[in-house]
Short mmCIF file of C-alpha atoms and ligand atoms in Angstrom, two decimals:
data_model
loop_
_atom_site.label_atom_id
_atom_site.label_comp_id
_atom_site.label_asym_id
_atom_site.label_seq_id
_atom_site.Cartn_x
_atom_site.Cartn_y
_atom_site.Cartn_z
CA MET Y 1 0.00 0.00 0.00
CA GLN Y 2 1.42 3.34 -1.07
CA THR Y 3 0.82 6.48 1.01
CA ARG Y 4 0.05 9.86 -0.60
CA TYR Y 5 0.03 13.08 1.42
CA THR Y 6 -2.04 16.19 0.82
CA THR Y 7 -1.06 19.41 -0.95
CA ASN Y 8 -1.64 23.03 -0.05
CA PRO Y 9 -3.19 24.84 -3.06
CA SER Y 10 -0.59 27.62 -2.88
CA ASP Y 11 2.19 25.02 -3.14
CA PHE Y 12 0.41 23.32 -6.03
CA LYS Y 13 1.12 26.40 -8.20
CA GLN Y 14 4.81 25.43 -8.24
CA TYR Y 15 4.31 21.81 -9.32
CA ASP Y 16 5.62 20.66 -12.69
CA THR Y 17 4.10 17.84 -14.74
CA ASP Y 18 6.15 15.11 -13.09
CA ARG Y 19 5.25 16.26 -9.56
CA ILE Y 20 1.55 16.58 -10.46
CA ARG Y 21 1.55 13.03 -11.79
CA ARG Y 22 3.40 11.68 -8.73
CA GLU Y 23 1.00 13.27 -6.27
CA PHE Y 24 -2.36 12.91 -8.02
CA LEU Y 25 -2.22 10.15 -10.66
CA ILE Y 26 -2.45 6.44 -9.85
CA GLU Y 27 -0.95 4.77 -12.90
CA SER Y 28 -1.53 1.12 -12.13
CA LEU Y 29 -4.60 -0.42 -10.51
CA PHE Y 30 -4.85 -3.84 -12.17
CA THR Y 31 -1.83 -6.10 -11.99
CA PRO Y 32 -2.81 -9.81 -12.24
CA ASN Y 33 -3.35 -11.47 -8.84
CA THR Y 34 -2.22 -8.43 -6.84
CA PHE Y 35 -4.04 -5.86 -4.73
CA GLU Y 36 -2.94 -2.34 -5.69
CA PHE Y 37 -3.76 0.29 -3.06
CA VAL Y 38 -3.03 3.96 -2.53
CA TYR Y 39 -3.75 5.34 0.94
CA SER Y 40 -4.59 9.01 0.46
CA HIS Y 41 -4.52 11.52 3.31
CA TYR Y 42 -7.44 13.25 1.59
CA ASP Y 43 -10.23 12.09 3.88
CA ARG Y 44 -8.21 8.86 4.33
CA MET Y 45 -9.71 7.36 1.21
CA ILE Y 46 -8.03 4.21 -0.08
CA VAL Y 47 -8.18 3.82 -3.86
CA GLY Y 48 -7.28 0.47 -5.35
CA GLY Y 49 -8.00 -2.45 -7.58
CA VAL Y 50 -7.63 -6.18 -7.96
CA MET Y 51 -7.68 -8.37 -11.08
CA PRO Y 52 -7.86 -12.06 -10.08
CA VAL Y 53 -6.58 -14.29 -12.88
CA ASP Y 54 -5.09 -17.46 -11.37
CA GLY Y 55 -7.60 -18.12 -8.62
CA PRO Y 56 -9.24 -16.12 -5.85
CA GLN Y 57 -7.69 -13.10 -4.13
CA THR Y 58 -8.52 -12.37 -0.47
CA LEU Y 59 -8.33 -8.83 0.88
CA PRO Y 60 -5.32 -8.74 3.22
CA ALA Y 61 -4.80 -6.77 6.43
CA TYR Y 62 -2.27 -3.95 6.07
CA ASP Y 63 0.09 -2.63 8.69
CA GLU Y 64 -0.80 0.93 7.59
CA LEU Y 65 -4.31 0.39 9.03
CA LYS Y 66 -3.20 -1.01 12.39
CA ALA Y 67 -6.37 -3.10 12.37
CA ASP Y 68 -6.95 -6.83 12.74
CA PHE Y 69 -8.56 -6.93 9.30
CA PHE Y 70 -9.06 -4.43 6.48
CA LEU Y 71 -12.69 -3.54 7.19
CA GLN Y 72 -12.52 -3.52 10.98
CA ARG Y 73 -13.10 0.26 10.97
CA ARG Y 74 -13.72 0.83 7.27
CA GLU Y 75 -16.34 0.45 4.57
CA LEU Y 76 -15.72 -0.60 0.97
CA GLY Y 77 -17.30 0.20 -2.40
CA ILE Y 78 -16.57 -2.16 -5.31
CA ILE Y 79 -17.39 -1.68 -9.00
CA ASN Y 80 -16.41 -4.29 -11.58
CA LEU Y 81 -14.93 -2.72 -14.73
CA ALA Y 82 -14.44 -5.83 -16.88
CA GLY Y 83 -15.30 -9.57 -17.07
CA ASP Y 84 -17.86 -11.31 -14.84
CA GLY Y 85 -16.74 -12.22 -11.36
CA THR Y 86 -17.83 -12.84 -7.80
CA VAL Y 87 -17.13 -11.28 -4.45
CA THR Y 88 -17.50 -13.44 -1.35
CA VAL Y 89 -18.15 -11.57 1.89
CA ASP Y 90 -17.92 -13.77 5.00
CA GLY Y 91 -19.19 -16.77 3.04
CA GLN Y 92 -21.88 -14.97 1.04
CA VAL Y 93 -21.16 -15.21 -2.71
CA ILE Y 94 -22.27 -12.21 -4.77
CA ASP Y 95 -22.08 -12.12 -8.58
CA LEU Y 96 -20.67 -8.88 -9.90
CA SER Y 97 -20.72 -8.13 -13.62
CA LYS Y 98 -19.35 -5.11 -15.45
CA LYS Y 99 -20.59 -1.79 -14.02
CA GLU Y 100 -22.33 -3.46 -11.07
CA CYS Y 101 -21.59 -2.15 -7.59
CA LEU Y 102 -21.26 -3.88 -4.23
CA TYR Y 103 -21.11 -2.04 -0.91
CA VAL Y 104 -19.39 -3.98 1.89
CA GLY Y 105 -20.13 -2.85 5.41
CA MET Y 106 -17.74 -2.26 8.29
CA GLY Y 107 -16.87 -5.40 10.27
CA SER Y 108 -16.80 -7.79 7.30
CA ARG Y 109 -13.83 -10.05 7.99
CA GLU Y 110 -13.15 -11.95 4.81
CA VAL Y 111 -13.63 -10.50 1.35
CA THR Y 112 -12.55 -12.65 -1.61
CA PHE Y 113 -12.50 -11.73 -5.29
CA ARG Y 114 -12.75 -14.16 -8.23
CA SER Y 115 -12.99 -13.95 -12.00
CA ASN Y 116 -15.40 -16.34 -13.71
CA GLN Y 117 -13.01 -16.78 -16.67
CA ALA Y 118 -9.24 -16.40 -16.51
CA ASP Y 119 -9.12 -15.22 -20.13
CA LYS Y 120 -11.73 -12.51 -19.41
CA PRO Y 121 -10.74 -11.42 -15.91
CA ALA Y 122 -12.81 -9.14 -13.73
CA LYS Y 123 -11.27 -5.81 -12.71
CA PHE Y 124 -12.61 -4.82 -9.32
CA ALA Y 125 -12.19 -1.12 -8.57
CA LEU Y 126 -11.98 -0.65 -4.79
CA ILE Y 127 -12.70 2.46 -2.74
CA SER Y 128 -12.53 2.37 1.05
CA THR Y 129 -13.20 5.07 3.62
CA PRO Y 130 -13.24 5.12 7.43
CA ALA Y 131 -16.57 4.07 8.92
CA HIS Y 132 -18.21 4.34 12.34
CA ARG Y 133 -21.14 1.89 12.01
CA THR Y 134 -22.13 -1.13 9.95
CA CYS Y 135 -24.38 -0.53 6.95
CA PRO Y 136 -25.72 -3.62 5.16
CA THR Y 137 -23.61 -5.30 2.49
CA ALA Y 138 -25.68 -4.89 -0.68
CA LYS Y 139 -25.42 -4.86 -4.46
CA LEU Y 140 -26.89 -2.61 -7.16
CA THR Y 141 -26.96 -3.18 -10.93
CA SER Y 142 -26.56 -0.22 -13.29
CA ALA Y 143 -30.27 -0.38 -14.20
CA GLU Y 144 -31.15 -0.08 -10.49
CA ALA Y 145 -28.86 2.93 -10.10
CA SER Y 146 -31.52 5.36 -11.43
CA PRO Y 147 -29.48 6.47 -14.48
CA VAL Y 148 -29.68 10.20 -15.25
CA ASP Y 149 -28.86 11.60 -18.70
CA LEU Y 150 -26.98 14.90 -18.67
CA GLY Y 151 -25.34 17.20 -21.21
CA ALA Y 152 -25.89 17.65 -24.92
CA GLN Y 153 -24.30 16.54 -28.18
CA GLU Y 154 -23.75 20.22 -29.09
CA THR Y 155 -21.38 20.62 -26.14
CA ALA Y 156 -19.89 17.12 -26.59
CA ASN Y 157 -20.84 16.12 -23.02
CA GLN Y 158 -23.83 13.83 -23.41
CA ARG Y 159 -23.45 11.25 -20.66
CA THR Y 160 -25.29 8.98 -18.24
CA ILE Y 161 -24.66 9.16 -14.50
CA TYR Y 162 -25.27 6.07 -12.39
CA LYS Y 163 -25.41 6.74 -8.65
CA TYR Y 164 -24.81 3.65 -6.54
CA ILE Y 165 -23.74 4.58 -3.03
CA HIS Y 166 -25.45 7.79 -1.87
CA ALA Y 167 -28.32 9.09 0.25
CA ASP Y 168 -31.04 7.52 -1.97
CA GLY Y 169 -29.12 4.38 -2.95
CA LEU Y 170 -26.87 1.92 -1.16
CA GLN Y 171 -26.33 3.26 2.35
CA SER Y 172 -22.89 4.04 3.75
CA CYS Y 173 -21.26 6.06 6.51
CA GLN Y 174 -19.55 8.59 4.25
CA LEU Y 175 -18.69 6.96 0.93
CA VAL Y 176 -20.53 8.35 -2.12
CA MET Y 177 -19.82 6.41 -5.32
CA GLY Y 178 -21.06 5.90 -8.86
CA LEU Y 179 -20.01 6.01 -12.47
CA THR Y 180 -20.48 8.10 -15.58
CA THR Y 181 -20.47 6.84 -19.16
CA LEU Y 182 -20.00 9.25 -22.05
CA LYS Y 183 -22.22 8.65 -25.08
CA SER Y 184 -20.34 7.78 -28.26
CA GLY Y 185 -18.82 10.88 -29.85
CA ASN Y 186 -18.94 12.85 -26.57
CA ILE Y 187 -15.76 13.68 -24.71
CA TRP Y 188 -16.29 16.19 -21.86
CA ASN Y 189 -17.07 15.27 -18.28
CA THR Y 190 -18.03 17.70 -15.53
CA MET Y 191 -17.89 20.83 -17.67
CA PRO Y 192 -18.66 23.47 -16.43
CA PRO Y 193 -16.70 22.13 -13.46
CA HIS Y 194 -17.29 22.47 -9.75
CA VAL Y 195 -15.45 22.19 -6.47
CA HIS Y 196 -16.66 20.90 -3.12
CA ASP Y 197 -14.20 22.10 -0.52
CA ARG Y 198 -16.03 19.93 1.99
CA ARG Y 199 -14.85 16.67 0.47
CA MET Y 200 -12.33 15.08 -1.82
CA GLU Y 201 -13.07 13.01 -4.88
CA ALA Y 202 -11.35 10.21 -6.79
CA TYR Y 203 -11.88 9.40 -10.47
CA ILE Y 204 -11.02 6.04 -12.03
CA TYR Y 205 -11.11 6.32 -15.82
CA PHE Y 206 -11.92 3.12 -17.74
CA ASP Y 207 -13.01 2.00 -21.20
CA VAL Y 208 -10.67 4.62 -22.66
CA PRO Y 209 -9.60 3.03 -25.99
CA GLU Y 210 -5.99 1.83 -25.88
CA ASN Y 211 -4.32 4.56 -27.91
CA GLN Y 212 -6.55 7.37 -26.64
CA ARG Y 213 -6.15 9.53 -23.54
CA VAL Y 214 -8.23 11.76 -21.28
CA PHE Y 215 -6.91 15.26 -20.63
CA HIS Y 216 -7.87 15.61 -16.97
CA PHE Y 217 -8.08 19.15 -15.60
CA MET Y 218 -7.40 19.92 -11.96
CA GLY Y 219 -6.32 22.72 -9.66
CA HIS Y 220 -7.85 25.73 -7.99
CA PRO Y 221 -10.34 27.21 -10.49
CA GLN Y 222 -8.07 30.19 -11.12
CA GLU Y 223 -4.90 28.08 -11.36
CA THR Y 224 -5.63 25.00 -13.46
CA ARG Y 225 -3.29 22.30 -14.75
CA HIS Y 226 -3.83 19.16 -16.77
CA LEU Y 227 -2.50 15.63 -16.88
CA LEU Y 228 -2.94 12.86 -19.42
CA VAL Y 229 -4.71 9.77 -18.18
CA ALA Y 230 -4.89 6.34 -19.84
CA THR Y 231 -7.52 3.69 -19.23
CA ASP Y 232 -7.67 2.07 -15.75
CA GLN Y 233 -5.82 4.96 -14.14
CA ALA Y 234 -7.08 7.06 -11.24
CA ILE Y 235 -6.91 10.67 -10.12
CA LEU Y 236 -6.97 11.96 -6.55
CA SER Y 237 -8.81 15.26 -6.55
CA PRO Y 238 -8.21 17.58 -3.58
CA PRO Y 239 -11.30 19.27 -2.11
CA TRP Y 240 -10.21 22.67 -3.51
CA SER Y 241 -9.67 21.34 -7.03
CA ILE Y 242 -11.84 21.19 -10.10
CA HIS Y 243 -12.07 17.70 -11.64
CA ALA Y 244 -13.07 17.53 -15.28
CA GLY Y 245 -11.80 15.82 -18.37
CA ALA Y 246 -11.86 15.81 -22.15
CA GLY Y 247 -11.07 12.54 -23.91
CA THR Y 248 -9.64 12.02 -27.36
CA ALA Y 249 -12.50 9.46 -27.54
CA SER Y 250 -15.47 8.66 -25.32
CA TYR Y 251 -14.90 6.72 -22.09
CA SER Y 252 -16.34 5.98 -18.64
CA PHE Y 253 -15.18 6.79 -15.15
CA ILE Y 254 -15.93 5.92 -11.56
CA TRP Y 255 -16.27 8.81 -9.15
CA ALA Y 256 -16.09 8.44 -5.41
CA MET Y 257 -16.25 11.04 -2.67
CA ALA Y 258 -15.69 11.20 1.06
CA GLY Y 259 -15.68 13.92 3.69
CA GLU Y 260 -18.31 16.36 4.89
CA ASN Y 261 -21.98 15.58 4.20
CA TYR Y 262 -23.56 12.93 2.05
CA SER Y 263 -25.49 14.77 -0.62
CA PHE Y 264 -24.47 14.10 -4.24
CA THR Y 265 -25.69 17.52 -5.36
CA ASP Y 266 -23.43 19.51 -3.00
CA MET Y 267 -21.28 21.21 -5.67
CA ASP Y 268 -20.10 24.80 -6.08
CA PHE Y 269 -20.18 25.37 -9.83
CA VAL Y 270 -17.50 27.51 -11.45
CA GLN Y 271 -18.39 29.79 -14.37
CA LEU Y 272 -16.29 29.11 -17.46
CA SER Y 273 -15.50 32.83 -17.62
CA ASP Y 274 -13.92 32.59 -14.13
CA ILE Y 275 -11.59 29.69 -14.90
CA ARG Y 276 -7.90 30.40 -15.52
O1 LIG T 301 -19.28 15.54 -7.55
C1 LIG T 301 -19.65 14.80 -8.50
C2 LIG T 301 -18.69 14.30 -9.48
O2 LIG T 301 -17.74 15.27 -9.81
C3 LIG T 301 -19.23 13.56 -10.68
O3 LIG T 301 -20.43 12.97 -10.39
C4 LIG T 301 -19.37 14.39 -11.91
C5 LIG T 301 -19.77 13.55 -13.08
O4 LIG T 301 -19.80 12.36 -13.00
C6 LIG T 301 -20.11 14.20 -14.34
O5 LIG T 301 -20.47 15.38 -14.34
O6 LIG T 301 -20.07 13.52 -15.38
ZN1 LIG T 302 -17.25 16.56 -7.87
#
């Protein structure tokens, strides 16, 4: 598990491309048969992934957590980004297909990930945040996630937002999580952008075609920077930062938030004319 510390926005002004990538980009989430985790000091969110190929993978305990088991004082959101698989939580086997979401409540001791087919492995995106009570372990399909269509073809941002873990969906202590899929020929997410200084956010971009990239924009609204993101890579977005992207092709991404309050719509929108 890698640790990433937080950045003061006035220091961020001095960062070059390499430093921005080191602090905010997670380049590798899916290595066969390995848990990849980044422990962020932004709201202590852990962003990770596992791709089981040669048999099941069981969530280990990490010394960084000083806990008997991973979810002793944490909750976990899982979205599968690829082939069909299963997640077993304390003996209960749950099927998880592409774009389905499973919430695992605090106190779950053994969480095991499997792919149904080794040649079409599942890629489980994992987001964990500190928790203070046990909410039920439960699954939601994308159809059950009350999809909302946003944007327009004219502004190249037609997209569907699926909300899984939030006030009106799967219950959690603080984790808010879902995914957005751009319609074919559309490239912009979250434009005009917003900030929510009350909480951080992580993006995991996926289904970006192999030789395409997403230009991800971040930074204080009057001091923006960009970084290029390939498929299956994640961004840590500080609470003071915009988080928006334009792809060289259409794509999908997971978004996950933690921190103050629990309402998906808590966003301070930034006028395009105010962005620098
Ligand atoms: O705070 C919310 C997050 O930034 C995302 O939900 C934005 C998003 O998915 C989109 O506009 O496409
Ligand atoms: Zn946001």
